[in-house]
Amino acid sequence: MKKYPMLEKDGGYIPYEMMKEHENQCYINHGQSVGRLANRGGTSFLETFYILNNSTYNDNSMVGTEEYEKKSKYAKKCVYSMAYEWMVQHGLLDDLFTS
């Protein structure tokens, strides 16, 4: 399974193909393809949450604030849950143990 990197200290990732399904939203939110974002290190969990929900996000003014950290923690849980469900639907759970 190809990995899409998360901008995270501990180096998390989600399935690349999952993000690829939302490439149009990547262009809307960041003006870049999934491949370009991945090559640049990925996106934050909050940015990824918005992409996966086909919602616009372009406000980085709260980065570093307590509110941003709170939203990011929630987004991380949601994104990993969405990735798990996507992997179940695509029969890729075994890839968690072989990647």
PDB file of N, CA and C in Angstrom:
ATOM      1  N   MET A   1       0.844  -1.178   0.000  1.00  0.00           N
ATOM      2  CA  MET A   1       0.000   0.000   0.000  1.00  0.00           C
ATOM      3  C   MET A   1       0.894   1.248   0.000  1.00  0.00           C
ATOM      4  N   LYS A   2       0.615   2.119  -0.920  1.00  0.00           N
ATOM      5  CA  LYS A   2       1.339   3.388  -0.978  1.00  0.00           C
ATOM      6  C   LYS A   2       0.840   4.282   0.159  1.00  0.00           C
ATOM      7  N   LYS A   3       1.771   4.998   0.792  1.00  0.00           N
ATOM      8  CA  LYS A   3       1.445   5.803   1.970  1.00  0.00           C
ATOM      9  C   LYS A   3       1.424   7.296   1.655  1.00  0.00           C
ATOM     10  N   TYR A   4       0.451   7.979   2.247  1.00  0.00           N
ATOM     11  CA  TYR A   4       0.392   9.440   2.192  1.00  0.00           C
ATOM     12  C   TYR A   4       0.841   9.943   3.564  1.00  0.00           C
ATOM     13  N   PRO A   5       1.894  10.745   3.610  1.00  0.00           N
ATOM     14  CA  PRO A   5       2.438  11.172   4.911  1.00  0.00           C
ATOM     15  C   PRO A   5       1.602  12.248   5.589  1.00  0.00           C
ATOM     16  N   MET A   6       1.563  12.166   6.900  1.00  0.00           N
ATOM     17  CA  MET A   6       0.919  13.200   7.699  1.00  0.00           C
ATOM     18  C   MET A   6       2.009  14.090   8.293  1.00  0.00           C
ATOM     19  N   LEU A   7       1.747  15.373   8.331  1.00  0.00           N
ATOM     20  CA  LEU A   7       2.689  16.303   8.959  1.00  0.00           C
ATOM     21  C   LEU A   7       2.575  16.117  10.470  1.00  0.00           C
ATOM     22  N   GLU A   8       3.309  15.156  10.951  1.00  0.00           N
ATOM     23  CA  GLU A   8       3.204  14.749  12.352  1.00  0.00           C
ATOM     24  C   GLU A   8       4.584  14.372  12.846  1.00  0.00           C
ATOM     25  N   LYS A   9       4.879  14.712  14.072  1.00  0.00           N
ATOM     26  CA  LYS A   9       6.191  14.399  14.652  1.00  0.00           C
ATOM     27  C   LYS A   9       6.524  12.917  14.582  1.00  0.00           C
ATOM     28  N   ASP A  10       5.515  12.079  14.845  1.00  0.00           N
ATOM     29  CA  ASP A  10       5.777  10.640  14.906  1.00  0.00           C
ATOM     30  C   ASP A  10       5.606   9.941  13.559  1.00  0.00           C
ATOM     31  N   GLY A  11       5.459  10.722  12.484  1.00  0.00           N
ATOM     32  CA  GLY A  11       5.483  10.147  11.141  1.00  0.00           C
ATOM     33  C   GLY A  11       4.312   9.270  10.761  1.00  0.00           C
ATOM     34  N   GLY A  12       3.105   9.688  11.045  1.00  0.00           N
ATOM     35  CA  GLY A  12       1.939   8.902  10.675  1.00  0.00           C
ATOM     36  C   GLY A  12       1.659   8.955   9.180  1.00  0.00           C
ATOM     37  N   TYR A  13       0.755   8.108   8.732  1.00  0.00           N
ATOM     38  CA  TYR A  13       0.363   8.085   7.322  1.00  0.00           C
ATOM     39  C   TYR A  13      -1.040   7.514   7.187  1.00  0.00           C
ATOM     40  N   ILE A  14      -1.631   7.763   6.027  1.00  0.00           N
ATOM     41  CA  ILE A  14      -2.898   7.157   5.642  1.00  0.00           C
ATOM     42  C   ILE A  14      -2.712   6.629   4.221  1.00  0.00           C
ATOM     43  N   PRO A  15      -3.641   5.813   3.724  1.00  0.00           N
ATOM     44  CA  PRO A  15      -3.486   5.294   2.365  1.00  0.00           C
ATOM     45  C   PRO A  15      -3.483   6.417   1.318  1.00  0.00           C
ATOM     46  N   TYR A  16      -2.499   6.368   0.452  1.00  0.00           N
ATOM     47  CA  TYR A  16      -2.359   7.364  -0.613  1.00  0.00           C
ATOM     48  C   TYR A  16      -3.599   7.374  -1.507  1.00  0.00           C
ATOM     49  N   GLU A  17      -4.086   6.193  -1.862  1.00  0.00           N
ATOM     50  CA  GLU A  17      -5.248   6.099  -2.754  1.00  0.00           C
ATOM     51  C   GLU A  17      -6.495   6.702  -2.118  1.00  0.00           C
ATOM     52  N   MET A  18      -6.581   6.671  -0.814  1.00  0.00           N
ATOM     53  CA  MET A  18      -7.701   7.305  -0.121  1.00  0.00           C
ATOM     54  C   MET A  18      -7.675   8.815  -0.379  1.00  0.00           C
ATOM     55  N   MET A  19      -6.501   9.400  -0.269  1.00  0.00           N
ATOM     56  CA  MET A  19      -6.364  10.836  -0.551  1.00  0.00           C
ATOM     57  C   MET A  19      -6.598  11.117  -2.031  1.00  0.00           C
ATOM     58  N   LYS A  20      -6.135  10.220  -2.887  1.00  0.00           N
ATOM     59  CA  LYS A  20      -6.272  10.399  -4.335  1.00  0.00           C
ATOM     60  C   LYS A  20      -7.737  10.553  -4.730  1.00  0.00           C
ATOM     61  N   GLU A  21      -8.630   9.897  -3.990  1.00  0.00           N
ATOM     62  CA  GLU A  21     -10.065  10.014  -4.252  1.00  0.00           C
ATOM     63  C   GLU A  21     -10.578  11.432  -3.996  1.00  0.00           C
ATOM     64  N   HIS A  22      -9.786  12.240  -3.302  1.00  0.00           N
ATOM     65  CA  HIS A  22     -10.180  13.606  -2.954  1.00  0.00           C
ATOM     66  C   HIS A  22      -9.224  14.634  -3.563  1.00  0.00           C
ATOM     67  N   GLU A  23      -8.640  14.261  -4.688  1.00  0.00           N
ATOM     68  CA  GLU A  23      -7.646  15.140  -5.315  1.00  0.00           C
ATOM     69  C   GLU A  23      -8.217  16.506  -5.674  1.00  0.00           C
ATOM     70  N   ASN A  24      -9.449  16.538  -6.131  1.00  0.00           N
ATOM     71  CA  ASN A  24     -10.052  17.825  -6.464  1.00  0.00           C
ATOM     72  C   ASN A  24     -10.072  18.756  -5.254  1.00  0.00           C
ATOM     73  N   GLN A  25     -10.364  18.195  -4.084  1.00  0.00           N
ATOM     74  CA  GLN A  25     -10.393  19.015  -2.869  1.00  0.00           C
ATOM     75  C   GLN A  25      -8.992  19.483  -2.499  1.00  0.00           C
ATOM     76  N   CYS A  26      -7.986  18.686  -2.798  1.00  0.00           N
ATOM     77  CA  CYS A  26      -6.594  19.109  -2.572  1.00  0.00           C
ATOM     78  C   CYS A  26      -6.282  20.348  -3.411  1.00  0.00           C
ATOM     79  N   TYR A  27      -6.750  20.345  -4.648  1.00  0.00           N
ATOM     80  CA  TYR A  27      -6.548  21.508  -5.509  1.00  0.00           C
ATOM     81  C   TYR A  27      -7.306  22.724  -4.985  1.00  0.00           C
ATOM     82  N   ILE A  28      -8.533  22.502  -4.517  1.00  0.00           N
ATOM     83  CA  ILE A  28      -9.339  23.608  -3.985  1.00  0.00           C
ATOM     84  C   ILE A  28      -8.686  24.199  -2.734  1.00  0.00           C
ATOM     85  N   ASN A  29      -8.268  23.334  -1.822  1.00  0.00           N
ATOM     86  CA  ASN A  29      -7.732  23.808  -0.541  1.00  0.00           C
ATOM     87  C   ASN A  29      -6.282  24.267  -0.617  1.00  0.00           C
ATOM     88  N   HIS A  30      -5.486  23.626  -1.477  1.00  0.00           N
ATOM     89  CA  HIS A  30      -4.042  23.882  -1.473  1.00  0.00           C
ATOM     90  C   HIS A  30      -3.454  24.240  -2.832  1.00  0.00           C
ATOM     91  N   GLY A  31      -4.253  24.119  -3.886  1.00  0.00           N
ATOM     92  CA  GLY A  31      -3.753  24.412  -5.218  1.00  0.00           C
ATOM     93  C   GLY A  31      -2.698  23.426  -5.688  1.00  0.00           C
ATOM     94  N   GLN A  32      -2.710  22.216  -5.123  1.00  0.00           N
ATOM     95  CA  GLN A  32      -1.701  21.208  -5.447  1.00  0.00           C
ATOM     96  C   GLN A  32      -2.337  19.823  -5.534  1.00  0.00           C
ATOM     97  N   SER A  33      -1.691  18.956  -6.281  1.00  0.00           N
ATOM     98  CA  SER A  33      -2.149  17.571  -6.394  1.00  0.00           C
ATOM     99  C   SER A  33      -1.789  16.793  -5.129  1.00  0.00           C
ATOM    100  N   VAL A  34      -2.383  15.627  -4.998  1.00  0.00           N
ATOM    101  CA  VAL A  34      -2.049  14.739  -3.878  1.00  0.00           C
ATOM    102  C   VAL A  34      -0.564  14.391  -3.930  1.00  0.00           C
ATOM    103  N   GLY A  35      -0.061  14.084  -5.116  1.00  0.00           N
ATOM    104  CA  GLY A  35       1.347  13.738  -5.261  1.00  0.00           C
ATOM    105  C   GLY A  35       2.272  14.855  -4.825  1.00  0.00           C
ATOM    106  N   ARG A  36       1.947  16.075  -5.212  1.00  0.00           N
ATOM    107  CA  ARG A  36       2.779  17.224  -4.831  1.00  0.00           C
ATOM    108  C   ARG A  36       2.733  17.439  -3.325  1.00  0.00           C
ATOM    109  N   LEU A  37       1.547  17.338  -2.732  1.00  0.00           N
ATOM    110  CA  LEU A  37       1.436  17.492  -1.276  1.00  0.00           C
ATOM    111  C   LEU A  37       2.248  16.413  -0.562  1.00  0.00           C
ATOM    112  N   ALA A  38       2.150  15.177  -1.053  1.00  0.00           N
ATOM    113  CA  ALA A  38       2.894  14.067  -0.440  1.00  0.00           C
ATOM    114  C   ALA A  38       4.398  14.316  -0.545  1.00  0.00           C
ATOM    115  N   ASN A  39       4.846  14.767  -1.706  1.00  0.00           N
ATOM    116  CA  ASN A  39       6.277  15.046  -1.895  1.00  0.00           C
ATOM    117  C   ASN A  39       6.773  16.167  -0.991  1.00  0.00           C
ATOM    118  N   ARG A  40       5.880  17.048  -0.588  1.00  0.00           N
ATOM    119  CA  ARG A  40       6.251  18.158   0.281  1.00  0.00           C
ATOM    120  C   ARG A  40       6.078  17.809   1.759  1.00  0.00           C
ATOM    121  N   GLY A  41       5.731  16.554   2.068  1.00  0.00           N
ATOM    122  CA  GLY A  41       5.624  16.121   3.459  1.00  0.00           C
ATOM    123  C   GLY A  41       4.223  15.841   3.935  1.00  0.00           C
ATOM    124  N   GLY A  42       3.219  16.025   3.076  1.00  0.00           N
ATOM    125  CA  GLY A  42       1.839  15.735   3.448  1.00  0.00           C
ATOM    126  C   GLY A  42       1.098  16.952   3.960  1.00  0.00           C
ATOM    127  N   THR A  43       0.052  16.699   4.694  1.00  0.00           N
ATOM    128  CA  THR A  43      -0.779  17.750   5.277  1.00  0.00           C
ATOM    129  C   THR A  43      -1.006  17.442   6.751  1.00  0.00           C
ATOM    130  N   SER A  44      -1.407  18.442   7.487  1.00  0.00           N
ATOM    131  CA  SER A  44      -1.721  18.231   8.901  1.00  0.00           C
ATOM    132  C   SER A  44      -3.000  17.409   9.015  1.00  0.00           C
ATOM    133  N   PHE A  45      -3.253  16.884  10.190  1.00  0.00           N
ATOM    134  CA  PHE A  45      -4.489  16.127  10.388  1.00  0.00           C
ATOM    135  C   PHE A  45      -5.708  17.008  10.178  1.00  0.00           C
ATOM    136  N   LEU A  46      -5.638  18.251  10.603  1.00  0.00           N
ATOM    137  CA  LEU A  46      -6.775  19.150  10.428  1.00  0.00           C
ATOM    138  C   LEU A  46      -7.015  19.429   8.946  1.00  0.00           C
ATOM    139  N   GLU A  47      -5.960  19.702   8.212  1.00  0.00           N
ATOM    140  CA  GLU A  47      -6.096  19.927   6.769  1.00  0.00           C
ATOM    141  C   GLU A  47      -6.637  18.676   6.079  1.00  0.00           C
ATOM    142  N   THR A  48      -6.128  17.516   6.470  1.00  0.00           N
ATOM    143  CA  THR A  48      -6.565  16.256   5.880  1.00  0.00           C
ATOM    144  C   THR A  48      -8.020  15.971   6.200  1.00  0.00           C
ATOM    145  N   PHE A  49      -8.439  16.271   7.412  1.00  0.00           N
ATOM    146  CA  PHE A  49      -9.842  16.105   7.809  1.00  0.00           C
ATOM    147  C   PHE A  49     -10.754  16.877   6.862  1.00  0.00           C
ATOM    148  N   TYR A  50     -10.395  18.124   6.587  1.00  0.00           N
ATOM    149  CA  TYR A  50     -11.203  18.939   5.679  1.00  0.00           C
ATOM    150  C   TYR A  50     -11.179  18.372   4.258  1.00  0.00           C
ATOM    151  N   ILE A  51     -10.026  17.928   3.798  1.00  0.00           N
ATOM    152  CA  ILE A  51      -9.928  17.354   2.449  1.00  0.00           C
ATOM    153  C   ILE A  51     -10.821  16.124   2.337  1.00  0.00           C
ATOM    154  N   LEU A  52     -10.732  15.211   3.299  1.00  0.00           N
ATOM    155  CA  LEU A  52     -11.494  13.970   3.244  1.00  0.00           C
ATOM    156  C   LEU A  52     -12.990  14.185   3.371  1.00  0.00           C
ATOM    157  N   ASN A  53     -13.376  15.331   3.923  1.00  0.00           N
ATOM    158  CA  ASN A  53     -14.799  15.667   4.039  1.00  0.00           C
ATOM    159  C   ASN A  53     -15.243  16.642   2.952  1.00  0.00           C
ATOM    160  N   ASN A  54     -14.376  16.826   1.949  1.00  0.00           N
ATOM    161  CA  ASN A  54     -14.673  17.713   0.820  1.00  0.00           C
ATOM    162  C   ASN A  54     -15.136  19.092   1.276  1.00  0.00           C
ATOM    163  N   SER A  55     -14.410  19.625   2.247  1.00  0.00           N
ATOM    164  CA  SER A  55     -14.703  20.944   2.795  1.00  0.00           C
ATOM    165  C   SER A  55     -13.516  21.872   2.589  1.00  0.00           C
ATOM    166  N   THR A  56     -13.805  23.142   2.455  1.00  0.00           N
ATOM    167  CA  THR A  56     -12.761  24.136   2.249  1.00  0.00           C
ATOM    168  C   THR A  56     -12.081  24.462   3.566  1.00  0.00           C
ATOM    169  N   TYR A  57     -10.757  24.480   3.529  1.00  0.00           N
ATOM    170  CA  TYR A  57      -9.952  24.892   4.684  1.00  0.00           C
ATOM    171  C   TYR A  57      -8.760  25.666   4.163  1.00  0.00           C
ATOM    172  N   ASN A  58      -8.655  26.894   4.599  1.00  0.00           N
ATOM    173  CA  ASN A  58      -7.501  27.698   4.196  1.00  0.00           C
ATOM    174  C   ASN A  58      -7.138  28.719   5.269  1.00  0.00           C
ATOM    175  N   ASP A  59      -7.540  28.454   6.498  1.00  0.00           N
ATOM    176  CA  ASP A  59      -7.266  29.381   7.587  1.00  0.00           C
ATOM    177  C   ASP A  59      -6.197  28.832   8.511  1.00  0.00           C
ATOM    178  N   ASN A  60      -4.982  29.278   8.305  1.00  0.00           N
ATOM    179  CA  ASN A  60      -3.884  28.856   9.175  1.00  0.00           C
ATOM    180  C   ASN A  60      -3.588  29.885  10.262  1.00  0.00           C
ATOM    181  N   SER A  61      -4.482  30.829  10.441  1.00  0.00           N
ATOM    182  CA  SER A  61      -4.229  31.899  11.411  1.00  0.00           C
ATOM    183  C   SER A  61      -4.222  31.398  12.851  1.00  0.00           C
ATOM    184  N   MET A  62      -4.835  30.244  13.103  1.00  0.00           N
ATOM    185  CA  MET A  62      -4.892  29.760  14.487  1.00  0.00           C
ATOM    186  C   MET A  62      -3.826  28.713  14.796  1.00  0.00           C
ATOM    187  N   VAL A  63      -2.945  28.445  13.840  1.00  0.00           N
ATOM    188  CA  VAL A  63      -1.862  27.475  14.073  1.00  0.00           C
ATOM    189  C   VAL A  63      -1.072  27.900  15.305  1.00  0.00           C
ATOM    190  N   GLY A  64      -0.824  26.942  16.192  1.00  0.00           N
ATOM    191  CA  GLY A  64      -0.068  27.214  17.408  1.00  0.00           C
ATOM    192  C   GLY A  64      -0.920  27.615  18.603  1.00  0.00           C
ATOM    193  N   THR A  65      -2.210  27.795  18.377  1.00  0.00           N
ATOM    194  CA  THR A  65      -3.097  28.172  19.479  1.00  0.00           C
ATOM    195  C   THR A  65      -3.670  26.925  20.156  1.00  0.00           C
ATOM    196  N   GLU A  66      -4.223  27.114  21.319  1.00  0.00           N
ATOM    197  CA  GLU A  66      -4.852  26.015  22.050  1.00  0.00           C
ATOM    198  C   GLU A  66      -6.038  25.455  21.259  1.00  0.00           C
ATOM    199  N   GLU A  67      -6.796  26.337  20.623  1.00  0.00           N
ATOM    200  CA  GLU A  67      -7.942  25.915  19.817  1.00  0.00           C
ATOM    201  C   GLU A  67      -7.498  25.026  18.654  1.00  0.00           C
ATOM    202  N   TYR A  68      -6.403  25.395  18.017  1.00  0.00           N
ATOM    203  CA  TYR A  68      -5.869  24.601  16.905  1.00  0.00           C
ATOM    204  C   TYR A  68      -5.456  23.217  17.395  1.00  0.00           C
ATOM    205  N   GLU A  69      -4.785  23.158  18.529  1.00  0.00           N
ATOM    206  CA  GLU A  69      -4.358  21.867  19.084  1.00  0.00           C
ATOM    207  C   GLU A  69      -5.554  20.988  19.411  1.00  0.00           C
ATOM    208  N   LYS A  70      -6.590  21.583  19.949  1.00  0.00           N
ATOM    209  CA  LYS A  70      -7.805  20.847  20.294  1.00  0.00           C
ATOM    210  C   LYS A  70      -8.455  20.269  19.035  1.00  0.00           C
ATOM    211  N   LYS A  71      -8.584  21.101  18.013  1.00  0.00           N
ATOM    212  CA  LYS A  71      -9.183  20.642  16.761  1.00  0.00           C
ATOM    213  C   LYS A  71      -8.309  19.600  16.080  1.00  0.00           C
ATOM    214  N   SER A  72      -7.002  19.771  16.170  1.00  0.00           N
ATOM    215  CA  SER A  72      -6.076  18.826  15.542  1.00  0.00           C
ATOM    216  C   SER A  72      -6.161  17.447  16.184  1.00  0.00           C
ATOM    217  N   LYS A  73      -6.285  17.393  17.498  1.00  0.00           N
ATOM    218  CA  LYS A  73      -6.407  16.105  18.191  1.00  0.00           C
ATOM    219  C   LYS A  73      -7.671  15.377  17.761  1.00  0.00           C
ATOM    220  N   TYR A  74      -8.760  16.127  17.661  1.00  0.00           N
ATOM    221  CA  TYR A  74     -10.019  15.535  17.213  1.00  0.00           C
ATOM    222  C   TYR A  74      -9.891  15.066  15.759  1.00  0.00           C
ATOM    223  N   ALA A  75      -9.285  15.906  14.915  1.00  0.00           N
ATOM    224  CA  ALA A  75      -9.115  15.572  13.499  1.00  0.00           C
ATOM    225  C   ALA A  75      -8.269  14.316  13.335  1.00  0.00           C
ATOM    226  N   LYS A  76      -7.234  14.166  14.154  1.00  0.00           N
ATOM    227  CA  LYS A  76      -6.363  12.985  14.070  1.00  0.00           C
ATOM    228  C   LYS A  76      -7.162  11.715  14.312  1.00  0.00           C
ATOM    229  N   LYS A  77      -7.988  11.714  15.328  1.00  0.00           N
ATOM    230  CA  LYS A  77      -8.821  10.546  15.627  1.00  0.00           C
ATOM    231  C   LYS A  77      -9.765  10.249  14.466  1.00  0.00           C
ATOM    232  N   CYS A  78     -10.366  11.294  13.936  1.00  0.00           N
ATOM    233  CA  CYS A  78     -11.307  11.120  12.829  1.00  0.00           C
ATOM    234  C   CYS A  78     -10.618  10.604  11.576  1.00  0.00           C
ATOM    235  N   VAL A  79      -9.474  11.181  11.230  1.00  0.00           N
ATOM    236  CA  VAL A  79      -8.754  10.789  10.018  1.00  0.00           C
ATOM    237  C   VAL A  79      -8.317   9.327  10.111  1.00  0.00           C
ATOM    238  N   TYR A  80      -7.770   8.917  11.240  1.00  0.00           N
ATOM    239  CA  TYR A  80      -7.358   7.515  11.383  1.00  0.00           C
ATOM    240  C   TYR A  80      -8.563   6.572  11.356  1.00  0.00           C
ATOM    241  N   SER A  81      -9.676   7.000  11.909  1.00  0.00           N
ATOM    242  CA  SER A  81     -10.896   6.200  11.859  1.00  0.00           C
ATOM    243  C   SER A  81     -11.398   6.080  10.416  1.00  0.00           C
ATOM    244  N   MET A  82     -11.358   7.187   9.692  1.00  0.00           N
ATOM    245  CA  MET A  82     -11.769   7.171   8.286  1.00  0.00           C
ATOM    246  C   MET A  82     -10.841   6.271   7.470  1.00  0.00           C
ATOM    247  N   ALA A  83      -9.546   6.320   7.763  1.00  0.00           N
ATOM    248  CA  ALA A  83      -8.580   5.480   7.052  1.00  0.00           C
ATOM    249  C   ALA A  83      -8.839   4.002   7.337  1.00  0.00           C
ATOM    250  N   TYR A  84      -9.137   3.675   8.588  1.00  0.00           N
ATOM    251  CA  TYR A  84      -9.444   2.297   8.958  1.00  0.00           C
ATOM    252  C   TYR A  84     -10.661   1.806   8.171  1.00  0.00           C
ATOM    253  N   GLU A  85     -11.732   2.602   8.161  1.00  0.00           N
ATOM    254  CA  GLU A  85     -12.949   2.214   7.439  1.00  0.00           C
ATOM    255  C   GLU A  85     -12.677   2.063   5.944  1.00  0.00           C
ATOM    256  N   TRP A  86     -11.866   2.948   5.387  1.00  0.00           N
ATOM    257  CA  TRP A  86     -11.520   2.876   3.967  1.00  0.00           C
ATOM    258  C   TRP A  86     -10.764   1.588   3.680  1.00  0.00           C
ATOM    259  N   MET A  87      -9.837   1.238   4.550  1.00  0.00           N
ATOM    260  CA  MET A  87      -9.052   0.016   4.366  1.00  0.00           C
ATOM    261  C   MET A  87      -9.922  -1.225   4.488  1.00  0.00           C
ATOM    262  N   VAL A  88     -10.888  -1.221   5.408  1.00  0.00           N
ATOM    263  CA  VAL A  88     -11.822  -2.341   5.536  1.00  0.00           C
ATOM    264  C   VAL A  88     -12.610  -2.490   4.237  1.00  0.00           C
ATOM    265  N   GLN A  89     -13.136  -1.379   3.729  1.00  0.00           N
ATOM    266  CA  GLN A  89     -13.939  -1.421   2.502  1.00  0.00           C
ATOM    267  C   GLN A  89     -13.140  -1.899   1.295  1.00  0.00           C
ATOM    268  N   HIS A  90     -11.845  -1.650   1.291  1.00  0.00           N
ATOM    269  CA  HIS A  90     -11.008  -2.020   0.158  1.00  0.00           C
ATOM    270  C   HIS A  90     -10.184  -3.292   0.414  1.00  0.00           C
ATOM    271  N   GLY A  91     -10.471  -3.983   1.508  1.00  0.00           N
ATOM    272  CA  GLY A  91      -9.812  -5.248   1.806  1.00  0.00           C
ATOM    273  C   GLY A  91      -8.306  -5.108   2.037  1.00  0.00           C
ATOM    274  N   LEU A  92      -7.886  -4.036   2.672  1.00  0.00           N
ATOM    275  CA  LEU A  92      -6.455  -3.757   2.836  1.00  0.00           C
ATOM    276  C   LEU A  92      -5.960  -3.821   4.279  1.00  0.00           C
ATOM    277  N   LEU A  93      -6.750  -4.352   5.184  1.00  0.00           N
ATOM    278  CA  LEU A  93      -6.319  -4.366   6.586  1.00  0.00           C
ATOM    279  C   LEU A  93      -5.021  -5.134   6.798  1.00  0.00           C
ATOM    280  N   ASP A  94      -4.818  -6.190   6.044  1.00  0.00           N
ATOM    281  CA  ASP A  94      -3.575  -6.961   6.183  1.00  0.00           C
ATOM    282  C   ASP A  94      -2.342  -6.105   5.880  1.00  0.00           C
ATOM    283  N   ASP A  95      -2.520  -5.061   5.065  1.00  0.00           N
ATOM    284  CA  ASP A  95      -1.404  -4.175   4.724  1.00  0.00           C
ATOM    285  C   ASP A  95      -0.860  -3.444   5.950  1.00  0.00           C
ATOM    286  N   LEU A  96      -1.661  -3.309   6.984  1.00  0.00           N
ATOM    287  CA  LEU A  96      -1.190  -2.662   8.213  1.00  0.00           C
ATOM    288  C   LEU A  96      -0.046  -3.451   8.836  1.00  0.00           C
ATOM    289  N   PHE A  97      -0.049  -4.759   8.623  1.00  0.00           N
ATOM    290  CA  PHE A  97       0.925  -5.615   9.260  1.00  0.00           C
ATOM    291  C   PHE A  97       2.113  -5.955   8.367  1.00  0.00           C
ATOM    292  N   THR A  98       2.008  -5.593   7.088  1.00  0.00           N
ATOM    293  CA  THR A  98       3.076  -5.913   6.164  1.00  0.00           C
ATOM    294  C   THR A  98       3.800  -4.693   5.631  1.00  0.00           C
ATOM    295  N   SER A  99       3.296  -3.515   5.913  1.00  0.00           N
ATOM    296  CA  SER A  99       3.922  -2.276   5.387  1.00  0.00           C
ATOM    297  C   SER A  99       5.008  -1.771   6.286  1.00  0.00           C
TER     298      SER A  99
END
